[in-house]
Tab-separated table of C-alpha atoms and ligand atoms in Angstrom:
chain	number	residue	atom	x	y	z
A	1	UNK	CA	-12.158	40.089	22.087
A	2	UNK	CA	-10.197	38.319	24.834
A	3	UNK	CA	-7.820	40.399	26.949
A	4	UNK	CA	-5.921	37.341	28.187
A	5	UNK	CA	-2.240	37.460	27.323
A	6	UNK	CA	-1.390	33.992	28.568
A	7	UNK	CA	-0.338	32.171	31.694
A	8	UNK	CA	2.489	33.373	33.867
A	9	UNK	CA	4.514	31.526	36.512
A	10	UNK	CA	3.940	33.116	39.919
A	11	UNK	CA	7.576	32.396	40.855
A	12	UNK	CA	9.882	32.900	37.883
A	13	UNK	CA	7.540	34.910	35.657
A	14	UNK	CA	7.945	32.581	32.679
A	15	UNK	CA	5.097	32.924	30.151
A	16	UNK	CA	2.993	30.083	28.769
A	17	UNK	CA	0.281	30.019	26.097
A	18	UNK	CA	-3.330	30.028	27.338
A	19	UNK	CA	-3.714	26.260	27.246
A	20	UNK	CA	-3.768	23.480	29.820
A	21	UNK	CA	-0.755	24.398	31.918
A	22	UNK	CA	-0.911	24.457	35.693
A	23	UNK	CA	2.673	24.164	36.904
A	24	UNK	CA	5.783	25.867	35.561
A	25	UNK	CA	7.957	23.252	33.946
A	26	UNK	CA	11.097	25.146	34.965
A	27	UNK	CA	10.546	25.916	38.635
A	28	UNK	CA	7.340	23.990	39.479
A	29	UNK	CA	5.709	27.241	40.568
A	30	UNK	CA	1.986	27.579	39.951
A	31	UNK	CA	0.841	29.630	36.971
A	32	UNK	CA	-1.681	32.437	36.886
A	33	UNK	CA	-3.693	34.151	34.134
A	34	UNK	CA	-2.182	37.398	32.875
A	35	UNK	CA	-4.173	40.149	31.121
A	36	UNK	CA	-3.471	43.105	28.870
A	37	UNK	CA	-4.484	45.743	31.426
A	38	UNK	CA	-3.642	48.657	29.113
A	39	UNK	CA	-6.149	47.383	26.577
A	40	UNK	CA	-8.767	46.832	29.288
A	41	UNK	CA	-8.206	50.299	30.752
A	42	UNK	CA	-8.902	51.887	27.388
A	43	UNK	CA	-12.408	50.461	27.158
A	44	UNK	CA	-13.643	49.565	30.639
A	45	UNK	CA	-15.066	52.386	32.774
A	46	UNK	CA	-17.584	52.610	35.610
A	47	UNK	CA	-20.176	53.614	33.017
A	48	UNK	CA	-19.614	50.336	31.136
A	49	UNK	CA	-21.381	48.502	33.936
A	50	UNK	CA	-24.677	50.371	33.748
A	51	UNK	CA	-26.065	48.165	30.997
A	52	UNK	CA	-24.386	44.868	31.803
A	53	UNK	CA	-26.096	41.723	33.112
A	54	UNK	CA	-26.376	41.366	36.881
A	55	UNK	CA	-24.157	38.293	36.901
A	56	UNK	CA	-20.464	37.646	37.339
A	57	UNK	CA	-20.063	37.957	33.574
A	58	UNK	CA	-20.327	41.742	33.869
A	59	UNK	CA	-16.560	41.621	34.556
A	60	UNK	CA	-15.775	39.485	31.543
A	61	UNK	CA	-12.707	41.429	30.356
A	62	UNK	CA	-11.109	40.356	33.627
A	63	UNK	CA	-12.068	36.705	33.232
A	64	UNK	CA	-10.024	34.099	31.352
A	65	UNK	CA	-12.394	33.236	28.526
A	66	UNK	CA	-12.150	33.830	24.795
A	67	UNK	CA	-15.728	33.887	23.562
A	68	UNK	CA	-19.191	34.070	25.095
A	69	UNK	CA	-19.858	32.390	28.465
A	70	UNK	CA	-21.387	28.932	28.089
A	71	UNK	CA	-21.864	27.889	31.734
A	72	UNK	CA	-23.260	29.514	34.841
A	73	UNK	CA	-24.965	32.362	33.031
A	74	UNK	CA	-26.891	33.403	36.143
A	75	UNK	CA	-24.101	33.029	38.710
A	76	UNK	CA	-22.884	35.987	40.695
A	77	UNK	CA	-24.123	39.420	41.685
A	78	UNK	CA	-25.265	38.159	45.060
A	79	UNK	CA	-26.569	40.347	47.905
A	80	UNK	CA	-24.288	42.803	49.665
A	81	UNK	CA	-25.775	44.754	52.522
A	82	UNK	CA	-25.128	46.692	55.681
A	83	UNK	CA	-25.688	44.458	58.696
A	84	UNK	CA	-27.158	46.818	61.286
A	85	UNK	CA	-28.297	44.346	63.920
A	86	UNK	CA	-25.131	42.276	63.716
A	87	UNK	CA	-22.984	45.394	63.934
A	88	UNK	CA	-24.774	46.304	67.176
A	89	UNK	CA	-24.150	42.806	68.529
A	90	UNK	CA	-20.457	43.048	67.648
A	91	UNK	CA	-20.227	46.736	68.637
A	92	UNK	CA	-18.730	47.918	65.348
A	93	UNK	CA	-19.759	50.954	63.322
A	94	UNK	CA	-19.835	49.932	59.670
A	95	UNK	CA	-20.325	46.250	58.932
A	96	UNK	CA	-21.349	44.623	55.643
A	97	UNK	CA	-22.094	41.068	54.603
A	98	UNK	CA	-21.350	39.730	51.132
A	99	UNK	CA	-23.790	36.860	50.937
A	100	UNK	CA	-22.951	34.122	48.449
A	101	UNK	CA	-25.169	31.643	50.285
A	102	UNK	CA	-28.183	32.729	48.221
A	103	UNK	CA	-29.097	33.691	44.624
A	104	UNK	CA	-26.557	31.264	43.183
A	105	UNK	CA	-27.643	28.072	41.390
A	106	UNK	CA	-26.019	25.844	44.039
A	107	UNK	CA	-25.936	28.285	46.953
A	108	UNK	CA	-22.220	28.802	47.480
A	109	UNK	CA	-19.416	30.881	46.063
A	110	UNK	CA	-18.220	27.815	44.116
A	111	UNK	CA	-20.790	28.721	41.455
A	112	UNK	CA	-18.395	31.512	40.511
A	113	UNK	CA	-15.296	29.417	39.946
A	114	UNK	CA	-17.202	26.650	38.218
A	115	UNK	CA	-18.997	28.976	35.796
A	116	UNK	CA	-15.637	30.240	34.619
A	117	UNK	CA	-13.934	26.834	34.682
A	118	UNK	CA	-16.604	25.081	32.612
A	119	UNK	CA	-16.786	27.845	30.039
A	120	UNK	CA	-13.018	27.629	29.655
A	121	UNK	CA	-13.043	23.804	29.671
A	122	UNK	CA	-15.439	23.852	26.721
A	123	UNK	CA	-13.274	26.372	24.903
A	124	UNK	CA	-10.301	24.079	25.446
A	125	UNK	CA	-12.233	21.208	23.875
A	126	UNK	CA	-13.049	19.048	26.916
A	127	UNK	CA	-16.264	17.015	26.941
A	128	UNK	CA	-15.745	15.699	30.476
A	129	UNK	CA	-15.188	17.648	33.679
A	130	UNK	CA	-14.214	16.466	37.136
A	131	UNK	CA	-13.206	17.737	40.560
A	132	UNK	CA	-11.930	16.863	43.995
A	133	UNK	CA	-14.278	18.543	46.428
A	134	UNK	CA	-15.086	19.242	50.070
A	135	UNK	CA	-18.744	19.502	49.030
A	136	UNK	CA	-19.729	22.824	47.522
A	137	UNK	CA	-17.512	22.388	44.503
A	138	UNK	CA	-19.100	18.983	43.933
A	139	UNK	CA	-22.565	20.559	43.899
A	140	UNK	CA	-21.515	23.326	41.526
A	141	UNK	CA	-19.645	21.102	39.064
A	142	UNK	CA	-22.507	18.571	39.039
A	143	UNK	CA	-25.139	21.232	38.360
A	144	UNK	CA	-23.347	23.433	35.853
A	145	UNK	CA	-21.962	20.452	33.925
A	146	UNK	CA	-25.469	18.996	33.678
A	147	UNK	CA	-26.763	22.253	32.206
A	148	UNK	CA	-23.807	22.486	29.818
A	149	UNK	CA	-24.273	18.882	28.722
A	150	UNK	CA	-20.833	17.781	29.915
A	151	UNK	CA	-19.897	14.403	31.375
A	152	UNK	CA	-19.045	14.778	35.061
A	153	UNK	CA	-16.976	12.823	37.576
A	154	UNK	CA	-16.974	14.031	41.127
A	155	UNK	CA	-14.723	12.885	43.956
A	156	UNK	CA	-15.522	13.631	47.602
A	157	UNK	CA	-14.392	12.391	51.010
A	158	UNK	CA	-16.808	9.658	52.141
A	159	UNK	CA	-17.786	11.489	55.357
A	160	UNK	CA	-19.460	14.537	53.766
A	161	UNK	CA	-22.726	16.013	55.014
A	162	UNK	CA	-25.897	14.441	53.596
A	163	UNK	CA	-27.021	17.793	52.155
A	164	UNK	CA	-23.922	18.029	50.013
A	165	UNK	CA	-24.172	14.439	48.832
A	166	UNK	CA	-27.852	14.786	47.842
A	167	UNK	CA	-27.217	18.167	46.195
A	168	UNK	CA	-24.628	16.443	44.011
A	169	UNK	CA	-26.497	13.221	43.225
A	170	UNK	CA	-29.605	15.021	42.000
A	171	UNK	CA	-27.657	16.117	38.910
A	172	UNK	CA	-26.659	12.527	38.155
A	173	UNK	CA	-22.876	12.812	38.009
A	174	UNK	CA	-20.616	9.847	38.580
A	175	UNK	CA	-20.116	10.539	42.295
A	176	UNK	CA	-17.164	8.795	43.920
A	177	UNK	CA	-16.901	8.798	47.737
A	178	UNK	CA	-13.308	8.124	48.695
A	179	UNK	CA	-12.538	6.638	52.100
A	180	UNK	CA	-10.038	9.258	53.133
A	181	UNK	CA	-9.489	12.958	53.760
A	182	UNK	CA	-9.905	15.652	51.115
A	183	UNK	CA	-6.140	15.716	50.729
A	184	UNK	CA	-6.175	12.020	49.861
A	185	UNK	CA	-9.041	12.598	47.420
A	186	UNK	CA	-7.055	15.375	45.793
A	187	UNK	CA	-3.920	13.261	45.503
A	188	UNK	CA	-5.935	10.491	43.874
A	189	UNK	CA	-7.489	12.971	41.438
A	190	UNK	CA	-4.044	14.205	40.391
A	191	UNK	CA	-3.212	10.606	39.510
A	192	UNK	CA	-6.489	10.077	37.657
A	193	UNK	CA	-6.032	13.383	35.848
A	194	UNK	CA	-2.663	12.265	34.542
A	195	UNK	CA	-4.295	9.227	32.966
A	196	UNK	CA	-7.744	10.412	31.799
A	197	UNK	CA	-8.330	13.352	29.432
A	198	UNK	CA	-10.672	15.205	31.774
A	199	UNK	CA	-10.756	18.811	32.894
A	200	UNK	CA	-10.295	18.634	36.668
A	201	UNK	CA	-11.538	22.103	37.462
A	202	UNK	CA	-9.361	22.592	40.533
A	203	UNK	CA	-6.304	20.723	39.246
A	204	UNK	CA	-5.299	20.906	35.579
A	205	UNK	CA	-7.441	23.916	34.688
A	206	UNK	CA	-7.025	25.522	38.139
A	207	UNK	CA	-5.469	28.756	36.782
A	208	UNK	CA	-8.712	29.519	34.884
A	209	UNK	CA	-11.025	28.205	37.608
A	210	UNK	CA	-9.391	30.283	40.340
A	211	UNK	CA	-9.937	33.538	38.411
A	212	UNK	CA	-13.680	33.134	38.973
A	213	UNK	CA	-13.152	33.991	42.650
A	214	UNK	CA	-12.100	37.510	41.682
A	215	UNK	CA	-15.721	38.317	40.884
A	216	UNK	CA	-16.544	38.065	44.599
A	217	UNK	CA	-14.094	40.925	45.168
A	218	UNK	CA	-15.240	42.932	42.121
A	219	UNK	CA	-18.822	42.805	43.339
A	220	UNK	CA	-17.905	43.958	46.853
A	221	UNK	CA	-16.107	47.003	45.433
A	222	UNK	CA	-18.885	47.821	42.973
A	223	UNK	CA	-21.650	47.306	45.553
A	224	UNK	CA	-19.767	49.568	47.985
A	225	UNK	CA	-19.950	52.324	45.360
A	226	UNK	CA	-16.584	51.579	43.766
A	227	UNK	CA	-14.483	51.522	46.871
A	228	UNK	CA	-12.790	48.768	48.803
A	229	UNK	CA	-13.413	48.115	52.502
A	230	UNK	CA	-10.704	48.791	55.089
A	231	UNK	CA	-11.006	45.244	56.427
A	232	UNK	CA	-12.334	41.951	55.089
A	233	UNK	CA	-12.588	38.572	56.827
A	234	UNK	CA	-12.334	35.652	54.393
A	235	UNK	CA	-12.778	31.913	54.973
A	236	UNK	CA	-9.932	29.746	53.701
A	237	UNK	CA	-9.884	26.170	52.470
A	238	UNK	CA	-7.252	25.906	49.729
A	239	UNK	CA	-6.543	29.622	50.222
A	240	UNK	CA	-7.405	30.642	46.669
A	241	UNK	CA	-10.305	32.979	47.508
A	242	UNK	CA	-8.028	35.120	49.706
A	243	UNK	CA	-5.462	35.545	46.946
A	244	UNK	CA	-8.127	36.331	44.354
A	245	UNK	CA	-9.916	38.962	46.439
A	246	UNK	CA	-6.519	40.622	46.801
A	247	UNK	CA	-5.963	40.349	43.036
A	248	UNK	CA	-9.446	41.720	42.297
A	249	UNK	CA	-8.907	44.843	44.398
A	250	UNK	CA	-5.466	45.385	42.848
A	251	UNK	CA	-6.863	45.059	39.328
A	252	UNK	CA	-9.636	47.566	40.038
A	253	UNK	CA	-7.061	50.050	41.314
A	254	UNK	CA	-4.843	49.419	38.304
A	255	UNK	CA	-7.792	50.149	36.019
A	256	UNK	CA	-8.718	53.292	37.944
A	257	UNK	CA	-12.103	51.880	38.992
A	258	UNK	CA	-11.265	52.332	42.688
A	259	UNK	CA	-8.880	54.933	44.021
A	260	UNK	CA	-7.418	52.917	46.857
A	261	UNK	CA	-6.823	49.181	47.045
A	262	UNK	CA	-5.480	49.057	50.578
A	263	UNK	CA	-7.597	46.492	52.340
A	264	UNK	CA	-6.433	44.432	55.274
A	265	UNK	CA	-7.227	40.779	54.648
A	266	UNK	CA	-7.963	38.354	57.498
A	267	UNK	CA	-7.951	34.582	57.063
A	268	UNK	CA	-10.567	32.508	58.889
A	269	UNK	CA	-10.271	28.764	59.481
A	270	UNK	CA	-11.597	26.208	61.943
A	271	UNK	CA	-9.290	25.389	64.839
A	272	UNK	CA	-9.560	21.739	63.784
A	273	UNK	CA	-8.011	22.572	60.395
A	274	UNK	CA	-6.003	25.781	60.449
A	275	UNK	CA	-2.825	25.289	58.420
A	276	UNK	CA	-3.032	28.757	56.826
A	277	UNK	CA	-3.892	30.527	60.089
A	278	UNK	CA	-0.986	28.750	61.818
A	279	UNK	CA	1.419	29.850	59.092
A	280	UNK	CA	0.266	33.465	59.260
A	281	UNK	CA	0.521	33.574	63.052
A	282	UNK	CA	4.050	32.157	62.859
A	283	UNK	CA	4.894	34.555	59.997
A	284	UNK	CA	6.395	31.466	58.370
A	285	UNK	CA	7.095	30.638	54.718
A	286	UNK	CA	6.184	27.012	54.739
A	287	UNK	CA	2.667	25.752	55.349
A	288	UNK	CA	2.712	22.676	57.569
A	289	UNK	CA	-0.043	20.250	56.574
A	290	UNK	CA	-2.506	19.143	59.265
A	291	UNK	CA	-5.032	16.329	59.621
A	292	UNK	CA	-8.494	17.955	59.637
A	293	UNK	CA	-10.952	17.423	62.480
A	294	UNK	CA	-13.794	19.964	62.346
A	295	UNK	CA	-17.490	20.373	61.587
A	296	UNK	CA	-16.493	22.963	58.944
A	297	UNK	CA	-15.989	20.288	56.320
A	298	UNK	CA	-16.076	22.660	53.350
A	299	UNK	CA	-12.915	24.282	54.740
A	300	UNK	CA	-11.233	21.018	55.789
A	301	UNK	CA	-8.191	21.046	53.545
A	302	UNK	CA	-5.124	20.040	55.520
A	303	UNK	CA	-2.607	20.732	52.765
A	304	UNK	CA	-3.871	23.884	51.034
A	305	UNK	CA	-2.760	24.378	47.418
A	306	UNK	CA	-2.611	28.164	47.768
A	307	UNK	CA	-1.632	28.271	51.427
A	308	UNK	CA	1.704	29.928	50.716
A	309	UNK	CA	0.189	32.645	48.514
A	310	UNK	CA	-2.716	33.219	50.887
A	311	UNK	CA	-0.278	33.688	53.769
A	312	UNK	CA	1.721	36.154	51.722
A	313	UNK	CA	-1.361	38.110	50.642
A	314	UNK	CA	-2.625	38.416	54.234
A	315	UNK	CA	0.723	39.475	55.708
A	316	UNK	CA	1.465	41.920	52.881
A	317	UNK	CA	-1.926	43.555	53.420
A	318	UNK	CA	-1.210	44.116	57.095
A	319	UNK	CA	-4.013	41.738	58.060
A	320	UNK	CA	-4.022	38.761	60.373
A	321	UNK	CA	-5.729	35.427	61.022
A	322	UNK	CA	-7.681	33.507	63.640
A	323	UNK	CA	-9.400	30.201	64.033
A	324	UNK	CA	-12.706	29.167	65.627
A	325	UNK	CA	-13.646	26.050	67.584
A	326	UNK	CA	-16.657	23.931	66.643
A	327	UNK	CA	-18.737	25.466	69.464
A	328	UNK	CA	-17.778	28.981	68.397
A	329	UNK	CA	-18.751	28.107	64.814
A	330	UNK	CA	-22.232	26.992	65.878
A	331	UNK	CA	-22.729	30.040	68.126
A	332	UNK	CA	-21.789	32.287	65.199
A	333	UNK	CA	-24.185	30.506	62.817
A	334	UNK	CA	-26.968	31.155	65.358
A	335	UNK	CA	-25.923	34.770	65.871
A	336	UNK	CA	-25.994	35.462	62.125
A	337	UNK	CA	-29.420	33.891	61.778
A	338	UNK	CA	-30.878	35.725	64.786
A	339	UNK	CA	-29.497	39.127	63.855
A	340	UNK	CA	-29.572	39.197	60.056
A	341	UNK	CA	-31.866	36.366	58.985
A	342	UNK	CA	-29.040	34.623	57.165
A	343	UNK	CA	-28.701	30.855	57.502
A	344	UNK	CA	-25.118	30.137	56.608
A	345	UNK	CA	-23.242	26.870	56.591
A	346	UNK	CA	-20.437	26.011	58.988
A	347	UNK	CA	-17.915	27.954	56.853
A	348	UNK	CA	-19.913	31.152	57.417
A	349	UNK	CA	-19.906	30.340	61.127
A	350	UNK	CA	-16.114	30.149	60.957
A	351	UNK	CA	-15.868	33.541	59.273
A	352	UNK	CA	-18.205	35.323	61.675
A	353	UNK	CA	-16.680	33.687	64.770
A	354	UNK	CA	-13.220	34.744	63.613
A	355	UNK	CA	-14.382	38.293	62.847
A	356	UNK	CA	-15.854	38.535	66.345
A	357	UNK	CA	-12.604	37.324	67.865
A	358	UNK	CA	-10.471	39.754	65.854
A	359	UNK	CA	-12.733	42.647	66.879
A	360	UNK	CA	-12.623	41.644	70.556
A	361	UNK	CA	-8.818	41.371	70.387
A	362	UNK	CA	-8.637	44.899	68.995
A	363	UNK	CA	-7.006	43.598	65.804
A	364	UNK	CA	-9.920	44.893	63.708
A	365	UNK	CA	-10.842	48.433	64.833
A	366	UNK	CA	-14.500	49.058	65.702
A	367	UNK	CA	-14.858	52.256	63.656
A	368	UNK	CA	-13.638	51.256	60.185
A	369	UNK	CA	-15.584	49.609	57.332
A	370	UNK	CA	-15.542	45.826	57.647
A	371	UNK	CA	-16.842	43.136	55.271
A	372	UNK	CA	-17.555	39.576	56.386
A	373	UNK	CA	-17.641	36.942	53.629
A	374	UNK	CA	-20.568	34.525	53.804
A	375	UNK	CA	-19.822	31.844	51.245
A	376	UNK	CA	-22.252	28.965	51.706
A	377	UNK	CA	-25.801	27.985	52.731
A	378	UNK	CA	-26.777	26.369	56.026
A	379	UNK	CA	-29.347	23.984	54.547
A	380	UNK	CA	-26.399	21.939	53.285
A	381	UNK	CA	-24.754	21.448	56.695
A	382	UNK	CA	-27.558	20.630	59.108
A	383	UNK	CA	-25.942	17.752	61.013
A	384	UNK	CA	-23.975	19.807	63.547
A	385	UNK	CA	-27.095	21.823	64.392
A	386	UNK	CA	-29.273	18.853	65.262
A	387	UNK	CA	-29.966	18.911	69.027
A	388	UNK	CA	-28.343	22.356	69.320
A	389	UNK	CA	-31.329	24.574	68.520
A	390	UNK	CA	-34.016	23.483	70.955
A	391	UNK	CA	-37.243	21.922	69.736
A	392	UNK	CA	-40.526	22.930	68.222
A	393	UNK	CA	-43.328	23.113	70.790
A	394	UNK	CA	-45.549	20.132	70.069
A	395	UNK	CA	-49.262	20.648	70.753
A	396	UNK	CA	-52.702	19.227	69.998
A	397	UNK	CA	-54.668	21.041	67.278
A	398	UNK	CA	-56.657	23.111	69.753
A	399	UNK	CA	-56.527	26.629	71.123
A	400	UNK	CA	-56.451	25.251	74.661
A	401	UNK	CA	-53.404	23.185	73.883
A	402	UNK	CA	-51.684	26.172	72.304
A	403	UNK	CA	-52.424	28.395	75.260
A	404	UNK	CA	-51.292	25.777	77.725
A	405	UNK	CA	-48.034	25.600	75.881
A	406	UNK	CA	-47.803	29.372	75.719
A	407	UNK	CA	-48.371	29.853	79.423
A	408	UNK	CA	-45.092	28.374	80.416
A	409	UNK	CA	-44.658	24.896	79.169
A	410	UNK	CA	-42.526	26.081	76.269
A	411	UNK	CA	-38.840	25.954	76.916
A	412	UNK	CA	-35.573	26.663	75.179
A	413	UNK	CA	-35.009	28.391	71.874
A	414	UNK	CA	-38.527	27.829	70.571
A	415	UNK	CA	-39.959	30.340	73.061
A	416	UNK	CA	-37.605	33.165	72.320
A	417	UNK	CA	-38.358	36.315	70.329
B	501	PLP	C1	-14.366	26.339	48.940
B	501	PLP	C2	-14.971	27.223	49.963
B	501	PLP	C3	-14.271	28.290	50.559
B	501	PLP	C4	-12.790	28.586	50.385
B	501	PLP	O1	-12.253	28.438	49.203
B	501	PLP	P1	-10.678	28.433	48.870
B	501	PLP	O2	-10.602	29.314	47.706
B	501	PLP	O3	-10.354	27.010	48.583
B	501	PLP	O4	-9.922	28.934	50.071
B	501	PLP	C5	-14.966	29.114	51.429
B	501	PLP	N1	-16.247	28.899	51.740
B	501	PLP	C6	-16.946	27.878	51.226
B	501	PLP	C7	-18.352	27.684	51.652
B	501	PLP	C8	-16.338	27.012	50.309
B	501	PLP	O5	-17.057	25.997	49.813
B	502	ZN	ZN1	8.471	29.188	37.037
């Protein structure tokens, strides 16, 4: 019952069978999953969704699997809500958050891509999965592979946050910390992948993996009552999520599930690693790699695999891009927590800080529907917050001590609100 036709080169359009192909052997373009949309349109309607599971598998016709899902059965269908207090702080009329930092097995949007990748890896006959990761992917591959009973090799830069290291190790993968940047880790993994018969989720089975990101876009449209927002601010690491949100909205329009797919996409990166933002601002064709230096480690990819396509998707949509400094990232993490009770990781700080900047610039109008993408959980990136949030008021276990503290000895953040 699969609706997948095969794989298609994004450059020359050449078709490949739905196997392990990730670059076009004729033009070296990257390949993408292609579906039989006519067949899908005949059976998939808004009513189809009424009885489906509240997980990302409710969109299974638009996912690159053949049989039943075998990994990440509970991933997806995360909260989407109107952010009233934040919209007042930013002075915009209609603001929503899509919050992938909660309700997912490993608390980031990587649960989506990995659920799809591991299901497909098993269909393709792999018993071992692997990845190069900036942290969240490591957590998701480690967890979902454990549950699926797959062997797992995980490669990370050696300077990752403790939270991301622990949240990988608990699942007992072979965790390899490489002394280098993510881009060096990724290069090494390409070499290892050429020698070992493993499914590297974001390398040799990347075309399948990347499709999982579409579900983030499908859910936004469905949760908005089957419409797409006018504006959406998206964090970018490799740039894949941007391209897949664009693809998701286009597919829904093609299937008649939304009437309009015109959404302006905005890319958000940290100033210390902004190769995609730089390319968009220069309206250039070639993404110039950078050497990352930012607290937003999950987004610290200096040579983004989908940078070119992300740039194209943003510019074609009429959107734009901005970057945020480390201080702006932390301020935005605090603002989100104080206004909406959402503790996001540094990547979410990047997205909110960039949204704020684009609104203040007048690039995003204040009176049109806007979605901000929150993609990861703050408990995993605590280091940059240490010493930035004030302290707990320390007292003796007595009422007198409490009241002494209350009457003016408290200081800083701990006394507020
Ligand atoms: C990986 C990641 C992203 C961006 O993903 P790409 O598709 O590589 O651009 C965004 N947010 C978080 C928290 C991530 O871990
Ligand atoms: Zn090609």
